[in-house]
Amino acid sequence: MNSDLDQVFERLARSSFRRRFRLRPAEREYLERKGLDAVMLHGEKFIDERLAPADPANDGKQTPMRNHPIFVAQHGTATCCRGCLEKWHGIPKGRPLTSDEKAYILSVLRRWLIAHGGA
C-alpha cells in the first residue's frame, strides 16, 4: 500500500491547487499541542460524519478549508469530498465508505500531516 500512496502523493504534487495547502501557525500549534494521535481521532470522526455516508450532506462543500489540521490535510490530499475521493483515489460515490476505505483515507491524512506538520 505504501507504493500506492507514493503514486498518489506523486500525482498530488503535480497539482498546483493541492500543493498550495499548508498548515497555518495556529493549526500547526494545535497539532503539536494535541499530538498526531489525537488529531487522527478527530479525523476518524470527521470521516465518519462528513465522508462515509453514501450521500453526505453538502457534498463538495462539507470540509472547511482551515481551522483544523485534518481539514487542511483533506484538501491537500483530495480526501475532502466524495467527488475528489472518486477522481483522485478511485473510491466511488453513491455508497457508504468501507472500513478499509476509511483506514486508507486516514493513512493518507497521517502521511500528509507528518510531511507538512512535522508531527
Short mmCIF file of N, CA, C and O in Angstrom, two decimals:
data_model
loop_
_atom_site.label_atom_id
_atom_site.label_comp_id
_atom_site.label_asym_id
_atom_site.label_seq_id
_atom_site.Cartn_x
_atom_site.Cartn_y
_atom_site.Cartn_z
N MET A 1 0.82 -1.21 0.00
CA MET A 1 0.00 0.00 0.00
C MET A 1 0.85 1.26 0.00
O MET A 1 0.44 2.28 -0.51
N ASN A 2 2.06 1.21 0.56
CA ASN A 2 2.94 2.37 0.53
C ASN A 2 3.26 2.79 -0.88
O ASN A 2 3.33 3.98 -1.17
N SER A 3 3.47 1.83 -1.79
CA SER A 3 3.75 2.20 -3.17
C SER A 3 2.53 2.87 -3.79
O SER A 3 2.66 3.80 -4.58
N ASP A 4 1.32 2.41 -3.42
CA ASP A 4 0.12 3.08 -3.88
C ASP A 4 0.09 4.52 -3.37
O ASP A 4 -0.23 5.44 -4.12
N LEU A 5 0.42 4.70 -2.10
CA LEU A 5 0.45 6.04 -1.53
C LEU A 5 1.52 6.89 -2.20
O LEU A 5 1.30 8.08 -2.44
N ASP A 6 2.66 6.29 -2.51
CA ASP A 6 3.71 7.03 -3.21
C ASP A 6 3.18 7.57 -4.53
O ASP A 6 3.41 8.73 -4.87
N GLN A 7 2.45 6.75 -5.27
CA GLN A 7 1.90 7.18 -6.55
C GLN A 7 0.88 8.29 -6.36
O GLN A 7 0.87 9.27 -7.12
N VAL A 8 0.01 8.16 -5.37
CA VAL A 8 -0.99 9.20 -5.10
C VAL A 8 -0.29 10.51 -4.75
O VAL A 8 -0.65 11.57 -5.28
N PHE A 9 0.71 10.45 -3.89
CA PHE A 9 1.40 11.68 -3.49
C PHE A 9 2.20 12.28 -4.65
O PHE A 9 2.33 13.50 -4.73
N GLU A 10 2.70 11.46 -5.56
CA GLU A 10 3.36 11.99 -6.75
C GLU A 10 2.36 12.76 -7.61
O GLU A 10 2.66 13.84 -8.12
N ARG A 11 1.15 12.21 -7.78
CA ARG A 11 0.11 12.89 -8.55
C ARG A 11 -0.32 14.19 -7.86
O ARG A 11 -0.47 15.23 -8.51
N LEU A 12 -0.51 14.13 -6.55
CA LEU A 12 -0.91 15.33 -5.81
C LEU A 12 0.15 16.42 -5.93
O LEU A 12 -0.19 17.60 -6.03
N ALA A 13 1.41 16.04 -5.93
CA ALA A 13 2.50 17.01 -6.02
C ALA A 13 2.50 17.74 -7.36
O ALA A 13 3.05 18.84 -7.47
N ARG A 14 1.89 17.16 -8.37
CA ARG A 14 1.81 17.81 -9.69
C ARG A 14 0.64 18.77 -9.80
O ARG A 14 0.50 19.47 -10.80
N SER A 15 -0.21 18.81 -8.79
CA SER A 15 -1.37 19.70 -8.79
C SER A 15 -1.03 21.01 -8.08
O SER A 15 -0.78 21.01 -6.87
N SER A 16 -1.06 22.12 -8.80
CA SER A 16 -0.76 23.40 -8.17
C SER A 16 -1.80 23.73 -7.10
O SER A 16 -1.47 24.35 -6.09
N PHE A 17 -3.05 23.30 -7.29
CA PHE A 17 -4.08 23.55 -6.28
C PHE A 17 -3.78 22.76 -5.00
O PHE A 17 -3.82 23.33 -3.90
N ARG A 18 -3.49 21.49 -5.12
CA ARG A 18 -3.25 20.65 -3.93
C ARG A 18 -1.96 21.06 -3.21
O ARG A 18 -1.88 21.01 -1.98
N ARG A 19 -0.95 21.49 -3.96
CA ARG A 19 0.33 21.88 -3.37
C ARG A 19 0.23 23.14 -2.52
O ARG A 19 1.07 23.37 -1.65
N ARG A 20 -0.77 23.95 -2.75
CA ARG A 20 -0.83 25.24 -2.04
C ARG A 20 -1.28 25.10 -0.59
O ARG A 20 -1.16 26.04 0.19
N PHE A 21 -1.78 23.94 -0.19
CA PHE A 21 -2.29 23.79 1.17
C PHE A 21 -1.13 23.57 2.15
O PHE A 21 -0.30 22.69 1.96
N ARG A 22 -1.11 24.41 3.17
CA ARG A 22 -0.11 24.36 4.23
C ARG A 22 -0.80 24.66 5.55
O ARG A 22 -1.75 25.43 5.60
N LEU A 23 -0.28 24.08 6.61
CA LEU A 23 -0.82 24.41 7.94
C LEU A 23 -0.40 25.82 8.32
O LEU A 23 0.77 26.19 8.17
N ARG A 24 -1.36 26.58 8.79
CA ARG A 24 -1.06 27.91 9.32
C ARG A 24 -0.48 27.73 10.73
O ARG A 24 -0.59 26.65 11.32
N PRO A 25 0.14 28.78 11.28
CA PRO A 25 0.73 28.63 12.62
C PRO A 25 -0.24 28.10 13.68
O PRO A 25 0.14 27.24 14.48
N ALA A 26 -1.48 28.56 13.69
CA ALA A 26 -2.44 28.09 14.70
C ALA A 26 -2.75 26.61 14.52
O ALA A 26 -2.88 25.87 15.51
N GLU A 27 -2.86 26.15 13.29
CA GLU A 27 -3.13 24.74 13.03
C GLU A 27 -1.93 23.87 13.39
O GLU A 27 -2.08 22.79 13.96
N ARG A 28 -0.75 24.37 13.08
CA ARG A 28 0.48 23.65 13.43
C ARG A 28 0.62 23.55 14.96
O ARG A 28 0.94 22.49 15.49
N GLU A 29 0.33 24.65 15.65
CA GLU A 29 0.42 24.65 17.11
C GLU A 29 -0.61 23.68 17.70
O GLU A 29 -0.32 22.96 18.65
N TYR A 30 -1.80 23.65 17.12
CA TYR A 30 -2.83 22.72 17.58
C TYR A 30 -2.36 21.28 17.43
O TYR A 30 -2.50 20.46 18.34
N LEU A 31 -1.77 20.97 16.29
CA LEU A 31 -1.24 19.63 16.04
C LEU A 31 -0.15 19.28 17.05
O LEU A 31 -0.14 18.18 17.61
N GLU A 32 0.73 20.21 17.31
CA GLU A 32 1.81 19.97 18.27
C GLU A 32 1.27 19.79 19.69
O GLU A 32 1.71 18.92 20.43
N ARG A 33 0.29 20.63 20.05
CA ARG A 33 -0.26 20.59 21.40
C ARG A 33 -1.09 19.32 21.64
O ARG A 33 -0.95 18.66 22.67
N LYS A 34 -1.94 18.97 20.71
CA LYS A 34 -2.81 17.80 20.86
C LYS A 34 -2.10 16.49 20.56
O LYS A 34 -2.43 15.46 21.11
N GLY A 35 -1.15 16.54 19.61
CA GLY A 35 -0.45 15.34 19.18
C GLY A 35 -1.13 14.69 17.99
O GLY A 35 -2.35 14.81 17.81
N LEU A 36 -0.34 14.00 17.20
CA LEU A 36 -0.85 13.39 15.98
C LEU A 36 -1.94 12.37 16.25
O LEU A 36 -2.95 12.34 15.54
N ASP A 37 -1.78 11.55 17.27
CA ASP A 37 -2.79 10.52 17.53
C ASP A 37 -4.16 11.13 17.86
O ASP A 37 -5.19 10.65 17.35
N ALA A 38 -4.19 12.18 18.66
CA ALA A 38 -5.47 12.83 18.99
C ALA A 38 -6.08 13.48 17.75
O ALA A 38 -7.29 13.38 17.52
N VAL A 39 -5.25 14.13 16.96
CA VAL A 39 -5.75 14.77 15.73
C VAL A 39 -6.29 13.71 14.77
O VAL A 39 -7.32 13.92 14.12
N MET A 40 -5.65 12.56 14.71
CA MET A 40 -6.14 11.49 13.84
C MET A 40 -7.48 10.94 14.34
O MET A 40 -8.32 10.54 13.53
N LEU A 41 -7.70 10.93 15.65
CA LEU A 41 -9.02 10.54 16.18
C LEU A 41 -10.09 11.53 15.72
O LEU A 41 -11.20 11.13 15.38
N HIS A 42 -9.73 12.82 15.71
CA HIS A 42 -10.66 13.82 15.18
C HIS A 42 -10.93 13.51 13.70
O HIS A 42 -12.08 13.59 13.25
N GLY A 43 -9.87 13.17 12.98
CA GLY A 43 -10.02 12.83 11.56
C GLY A 43 -10.96 11.66 11.35
O GLY A 43 -11.79 11.67 10.43
N GLU A 44 -10.84 10.66 12.19
CA GLU A 44 -11.73 9.49 12.09
C GLU A 44 -13.19 9.91 12.26
O GLU A 44 -14.06 9.48 11.50
N LYS A 45 -13.43 10.79 13.22
CA LYS A 45 -14.79 11.28 13.45
C LYS A 45 -15.28 12.10 12.25
O LYS A 45 -16.42 11.93 11.80
N PHE A 46 -14.43 12.99 11.73
CA PHE A 46 -14.82 13.80 10.58
C PHE A 46 -15.14 12.92 9.37
O PHE A 46 -16.10 13.17 8.64
N ILE A 47 -14.35 11.89 9.14
CA ILE A 47 -14.58 10.98 8.00
C ILE A 47 -15.92 10.28 8.19
O ILE A 47 -16.72 10.20 7.25
N ASP A 48 -16.16 9.75 9.40
CA ASP A 48 -17.42 9.06 9.66
C ASP A 48 -18.62 9.97 9.44
O ASP A 48 -19.63 9.56 8.86
N GLU A 49 -18.52 11.21 9.89
CA GLU A 49 -19.65 12.13 9.80
C GLU A 49 -19.80 12.77 8.43
O GLU A 49 -20.92 12.95 7.95
N ARG A 50 -18.69 13.16 7.81
CA ARG A 50 -18.74 14.01 6.62
C ARG A 50 -18.48 13.31 5.30
O ARG A 50 -18.83 13.85 4.25
N LEU A 51 -17.83 12.15 5.32
CA LEU A 51 -17.48 11.47 4.06
C LEU A 51 -18.07 10.08 3.93
O LEU A 51 -18.34 9.64 2.81
N ALA A 52 -18.23 9.36 5.02
CA ALA A 52 -18.60 7.95 4.96
C ALA A 52 -19.99 7.68 4.40
O ALA A 52 -20.18 6.67 3.72
N PRO A 53 -20.98 8.54 4.64
CA PRO A 53 -22.31 8.22 4.10
C PRO A 53 -22.31 8.14 2.57
O PRO A 53 -21.49 8.77 1.90
N ALA A 54 -23.27 7.39 2.04
CA ALA A 54 -23.39 7.25 0.58
C ALA A 54 -23.62 8.60 -0.09
O ALA A 54 -23.11 8.85 -1.18
N ASP A 55 -24.37 9.46 0.56
CA ASP A 55 -24.68 10.77 0.01
C ASP A 55 -24.51 11.82 1.11
O ASP A 55 -25.48 12.26 1.72
N PRO A 56 -23.25 12.23 1.39
CA PRO A 56 -23.01 13.15 2.51
C PRO A 56 -23.72 14.49 2.30
O PRO A 56 -23.85 14.97 1.17
N ALA A 57 -24.14 15.09 3.40
CA ALA A 57 -24.75 16.43 3.35
C ALA A 57 -23.74 17.42 2.79
O ALA A 57 -22.55 17.38 3.13
N ASN A 58 -24.21 18.29 1.92
CA ASN A 58 -23.37 19.35 1.34
C ASN A 58 -22.12 18.81 0.65
O ASN A 58 -21.07 19.45 0.70
N ASP A 59 -22.21 17.66 0.03
CA ASP A 59 -21.02 17.07 -0.58
C ASP A 59 -20.38 18.05 -1.55
O ASP A 59 -21.04 18.67 -2.36
N GLY A 60 -19.08 18.18 -1.43
CA GLY A 60 -18.32 19.15 -2.22
C GLY A 60 -18.07 20.43 -1.45
O GLY A 60 -17.21 21.22 -1.84
N LYS A 61 -18.80 20.62 -0.37
CA LYS A 61 -18.64 21.83 0.45
C LYS A 61 -18.61 21.50 1.94
O LYS A 61 -18.69 22.39 2.77
N GLN A 62 -18.51 20.22 2.27
CA GLN A 62 -18.62 19.83 3.67
C GLN A 62 -17.34 20.00 4.47
O GLN A 62 -17.37 19.94 5.68
N THR A 63 -16.21 20.21 3.81
CA THR A 63 -14.94 20.30 4.52
C THR A 63 -14.42 21.73 4.49
O THR A 63 -14.09 22.24 3.42
N PRO A 64 -14.34 22.37 5.66
CA PRO A 64 -13.77 23.72 5.69
C PRO A 64 -12.33 23.72 5.18
O PRO A 64 -11.65 22.70 5.20
N MET A 65 -11.88 24.86 4.72
CA MET A 65 -10.53 24.99 4.16
C MET A 65 -9.46 25.17 5.24
O MET A 65 -8.29 25.02 4.94
N ARG A 66 -9.87 25.50 6.46
CA ARG A 66 -8.88 25.76 7.52
C ARG A 66 -9.50 25.58 8.89
O ARG A 66 -10.63 25.15 9.01
N ASN A 67 -8.69 25.88 9.91
CA ASN A 67 -9.09 25.85 11.33
C ASN A 67 -8.96 24.49 12.00
O ASN A 67 -9.25 24.38 13.18
N HIS A 68 -8.55 23.47 11.28
CA HIS A 68 -8.20 22.19 11.90
C HIS A 68 -7.19 21.52 10.96
O HIS A 68 -7.38 21.54 9.75
N PRO A 69 -6.13 20.93 11.53
CA PRO A 69 -5.13 20.29 10.66
C PRO A 69 -5.73 19.24 9.72
O PRO A 69 -5.28 19.11 8.57
N ILE A 70 -6.73 18.50 10.17
CA ILE A 70 -7.34 17.48 9.31
C ILE A 70 -8.00 18.12 8.10
O ILE A 70 -7.88 17.62 6.98
N PHE A 71 -8.70 19.25 8.29
CA PHE A 71 -9.37 19.90 7.16
C PHE A 71 -8.36 20.31 6.09
O PHE A 71 -8.57 20.10 4.90
N VAL A 72 -7.25 20.90 6.53
CA VAL A 72 -6.22 21.33 5.59
C VAL A 72 -5.63 20.11 4.88
O VAL A 72 -5.46 20.11 3.65
N ALA A 73 -5.36 19.06 5.64
CA ALA A 73 -4.81 17.83 5.05
C ALA A 73 -5.79 17.22 4.06
O ALA A 73 -5.38 16.69 3.02
N GLN A 74 -7.08 17.28 4.36
CA GLN A 74 -8.06 16.72 3.43
C GLN A 74 -8.01 17.43 2.08
O GLN A 74 -8.09 16.79 1.04
N HIS A 75 -7.87 18.74 2.10
CA HIS A 75 -7.79 19.46 0.83
C HIS A 75 -6.45 19.20 0.14
O HIS A 75 -6.40 19.05 -1.09
N GLY A 76 -5.39 19.13 0.92
CA GLY A 76 -4.08 18.86 0.34
C GLY A 76 -3.96 17.47 -0.27
O GLY A 76 -3.13 17.25 -1.15
N THR A 77 -4.81 16.55 0.18
CA THR A 77 -4.73 15.16 -0.30
C THR A 77 -5.94 14.74 -1.13
O THR A 77 -6.06 13.57 -1.49
N ALA A 78 -6.84 15.67 -1.43
CA ALA A 78 -8.03 15.37 -2.22
C ALA A 78 -8.90 14.30 -1.55
O ALA A 78 -9.43 13.41 -2.21
N THR A 79 -9.00 14.38 -0.23
CA THR A 79 -9.90 13.50 0.53
C THR A 79 -10.98 14.33 1.21
O THR A 79 -11.49 13.96 2.26
N CYS A 80 -11.35 15.43 0.59
CA CYS A 80 -12.26 16.41 1.18
C CYS A 80 -13.72 16.16 0.86
O CYS A 80 -14.60 16.62 1.59
N CYS A 81 -14.01 15.48 -0.23
CA CYS A 81 -15.40 15.21 -0.62
C CYS A 81 -15.44 13.93 -1.45
O CYS A 81 -14.40 13.42 -1.87
N ARG A 82 -16.63 13.45 -1.70
CA ARG A 82 -16.76 12.19 -2.44
C ARG A 82 -16.32 12.34 -3.89
O ARG A 82 -15.79 11.41 -4.50
N GLY A 83 -16.50 13.52 -4.47
CA GLY A 83 -16.03 13.74 -5.84
C GLY A 83 -14.52 13.64 -5.95
O GLY A 83 -13.99 13.00 -6.86
N CYS A 84 -13.82 14.26 -5.01
CA CYS A 84 -12.35 14.19 -5.02
C CYS A 84 -11.87 12.78 -4.69
O CYS A 84 -10.89 12.31 -5.26
N LEU A 85 -12.56 12.11 -3.78
CA LEU A 85 -12.19 10.72 -3.46
C LEU A 85 -12.31 9.84 -4.71
O LEU A 85 -11.46 8.99 -4.95
N GLU A 86 -13.34 10.07 -5.50
CA GLU A 86 -13.51 9.27 -6.71
C GLU A 86 -12.45 9.62 -7.76
O GLU A 86 -11.79 8.74 -8.32
N LYS A 87 -12.26 10.91 -7.99
CA LYS A 87 -11.31 11.36 -9.02
C LYS A 87 -9.87 10.99 -8.69
O LYS A 87 -9.14 10.49 -9.54
N TRP A 88 -9.45 11.26 -7.47
CA TRP A 88 -8.04 11.10 -7.10
C TRP A 88 -7.69 9.73 -6.52
O TRP A 88 -6.55 9.30 -6.62
N HIS A 89 -8.66 9.08 -5.89
CA HIS A 89 -8.34 7.85 -5.17
C HIS A 89 -9.13 6.63 -5.66
O HIS A 89 -8.95 5.54 -5.14
N GLY A 90 -10.02 6.84 -6.63
CA GLY A 90 -10.78 5.72 -7.18
C GLY A 90 -11.82 5.14 -6.25
O GLY A 90 -12.23 3.99 -6.41
N ILE A 91 -12.26 5.92 -5.27
CA ILE A 91 -13.28 5.46 -4.32
C ILE A 91 -14.62 5.99 -4.82
O ILE A 91 -14.87 7.20 -4.79
N PRO A 92 -15.50 5.09 -5.28
CA PRO A 92 -16.73 5.54 -5.93
C PRO A 92 -17.71 6.26 -5.00
O PRO A 92 -17.79 5.97 -3.80
N LYS A 93 -18.45 7.19 -5.60
CA LYS A 93 -19.52 7.90 -4.91
C LYS A 93 -20.76 7.01 -4.87
O LYS A 93 -20.83 6.00 -5.54
N GLY A 94 -21.74 7.43 -4.09
CA GLY A 94 -23.04 6.80 -4.11
C GLY A 94 -23.23 5.58 -3.24
O GLY A 94 -24.25 4.91 -3.31
N ARG A 95 -22.24 5.27 -2.42
CA ARG A 95 -22.36 4.16 -1.48
C ARG A 95 -21.52 4.50 -0.25
O ARG A 95 -20.58 5.29 -0.34
N PRO A 96 -21.87 3.94 0.89
CA PRO A 96 -21.07 4.24 2.09
C PRO A 96 -19.62 3.76 1.93
O PRO A 96 -19.35 2.80 1.22
N LEU A 97 -18.71 4.46 2.59
CA LEU A 97 -17.32 4.03 2.60
C LEU A 97 -17.18 2.75 3.41
O LEU A 97 -17.85 2.57 4.43
N THR A 98 -16.30 1.88 2.95
CA THR A 98 -16.00 0.66 3.70
C THR A 98 -14.99 0.97 4.80
O THR A 98 -14.34 2.02 4.80
N SER A 99 -14.83 0.04 5.72
CA SER A 99 -13.82 0.20 6.78
C SER A 99 -12.43 0.34 6.18
O SER A 99 -11.62 1.15 6.65
N ASP A 100 -12.12 -0.45 5.16
CA ASP A 100 -10.81 -0.37 4.50
C ASP A 100 -10.59 0.99 3.84
O ASP A 100 -9.49 1.54 3.89
N GLU A 101 -11.63 1.53 3.22
CA GLU A 101 -11.51 2.84 2.58
C GLU A 101 -11.29 3.94 3.61
O GLU A 101 -10.46 4.83 3.40
N LYS A 102 -12.00 3.85 4.72
CA LYS A 102 -11.79 4.84 5.79
C LYS A 102 -10.36 4.74 6.34
O LYS A 102 -9.71 5.77 6.57
N ALA A 103 -9.87 3.54 6.52
CA ALA A 103 -8.50 3.35 7.00
C ALA A 103 -7.50 3.91 5.99
O ALA A 103 -6.49 4.52 6.37
N TYR A 104 -7.76 3.69 4.71
CA TYR A 104 -6.89 4.22 3.66
C TYR A 104 -6.85 5.76 3.73
O TYR A 104 -5.78 6.36 3.69
N ILE A 105 -8.02 6.39 3.83
CA ILE A 105 -8.09 7.85 3.89
C ILE A 105 -7.30 8.36 5.10
O ILE A 105 -6.53 9.31 4.99
N LEU A 106 -7.46 7.71 6.23
CA LEU A 106 -6.71 8.11 7.42
C LEU A 106 -5.21 7.95 7.22
O LEU A 106 -4.43 8.77 7.69
N SER A 107 -4.79 6.91 6.51
CA SER A 107 -3.35 6.74 6.25
C SER A 107 -2.82 7.84 5.34
O SER A 107 -1.70 8.31 5.53
N VAL A 108 -3.63 8.27 4.39
CA VAL A 108 -3.25 9.38 3.51
C VAL A 108 -3.11 10.66 4.33
O VAL A 108 -2.12 11.40 4.20
N LEU A 109 -4.09 10.92 5.19
CA LEU A 109 -4.05 12.12 6.02
C LEU A 109 -2.86 12.11 6.98
O LEU A 109 -2.18 13.12 7.15
N ARG A 110 -2.61 10.96 7.59
CA ARG A 110 -1.47 10.83 8.52
C ARG A 110 -0.15 11.14 7.79
O ARG A 110 0.67 11.91 8.29
N ARG A 111 0.00 10.57 6.62
CA ARG A 111 1.24 10.81 5.86
C ARG A 111 1.40 12.29 5.53
O ARG A 111 2.50 12.84 5.66
N TRP A 112 0.32 12.94 5.11
CA TRP A 112 0.39 14.36 4.78
C TRP A 112 0.75 15.18 6.02
O TRP A 112 1.59 16.07 5.96
N LEU A 113 0.10 14.90 7.15
CA LEU A 113 0.37 15.66 8.37
C LEU A 113 1.81 15.47 8.84
O LEU A 113 2.44 16.43 9.30
N ILE A 114 2.33 14.28 8.73
CA ILE A 114 3.73 14.05 9.11
C ILE A 114 4.65 14.85 8.20
O ILE A 114 5.60 15.50 8.66
N ALA A 115 4.37 14.85 6.91
CA ALA A 115 5.21 15.56 5.95
C ALA A 115 5.10 17.07 6.07
O ALA A 115 6.07 17.79 5.90
N HIS A 116 3.90 17.58 6.38
CA HIS A 116 3.65 19.02 6.35
C HIS A 116 3.50 19.65 7.72
O HIS A 116 3.52 20.88 7.84
N GLY A 117 3.32 18.83 8.73
CA GLY A 117 3.11 19.38 10.07
C GLY A 117 4.23 19.12 11.03
O GLY A 117 4.23 19.61 12.13
N GLY A 118 5.16 18.32 10.60
CA GLY A 118 6.27 17.99 11.47
C GLY A 118 5.87 17.13 12.66
O GLY A 118 6.58 17.07 13.64
N ALA A 119 4.73 16.48 12.53
CA ALA A 119 4.23 15.64 13.65
C ALA A 119 5.08 14.41 13.84
O ALA A 119 5.70 13.92 12.96
#
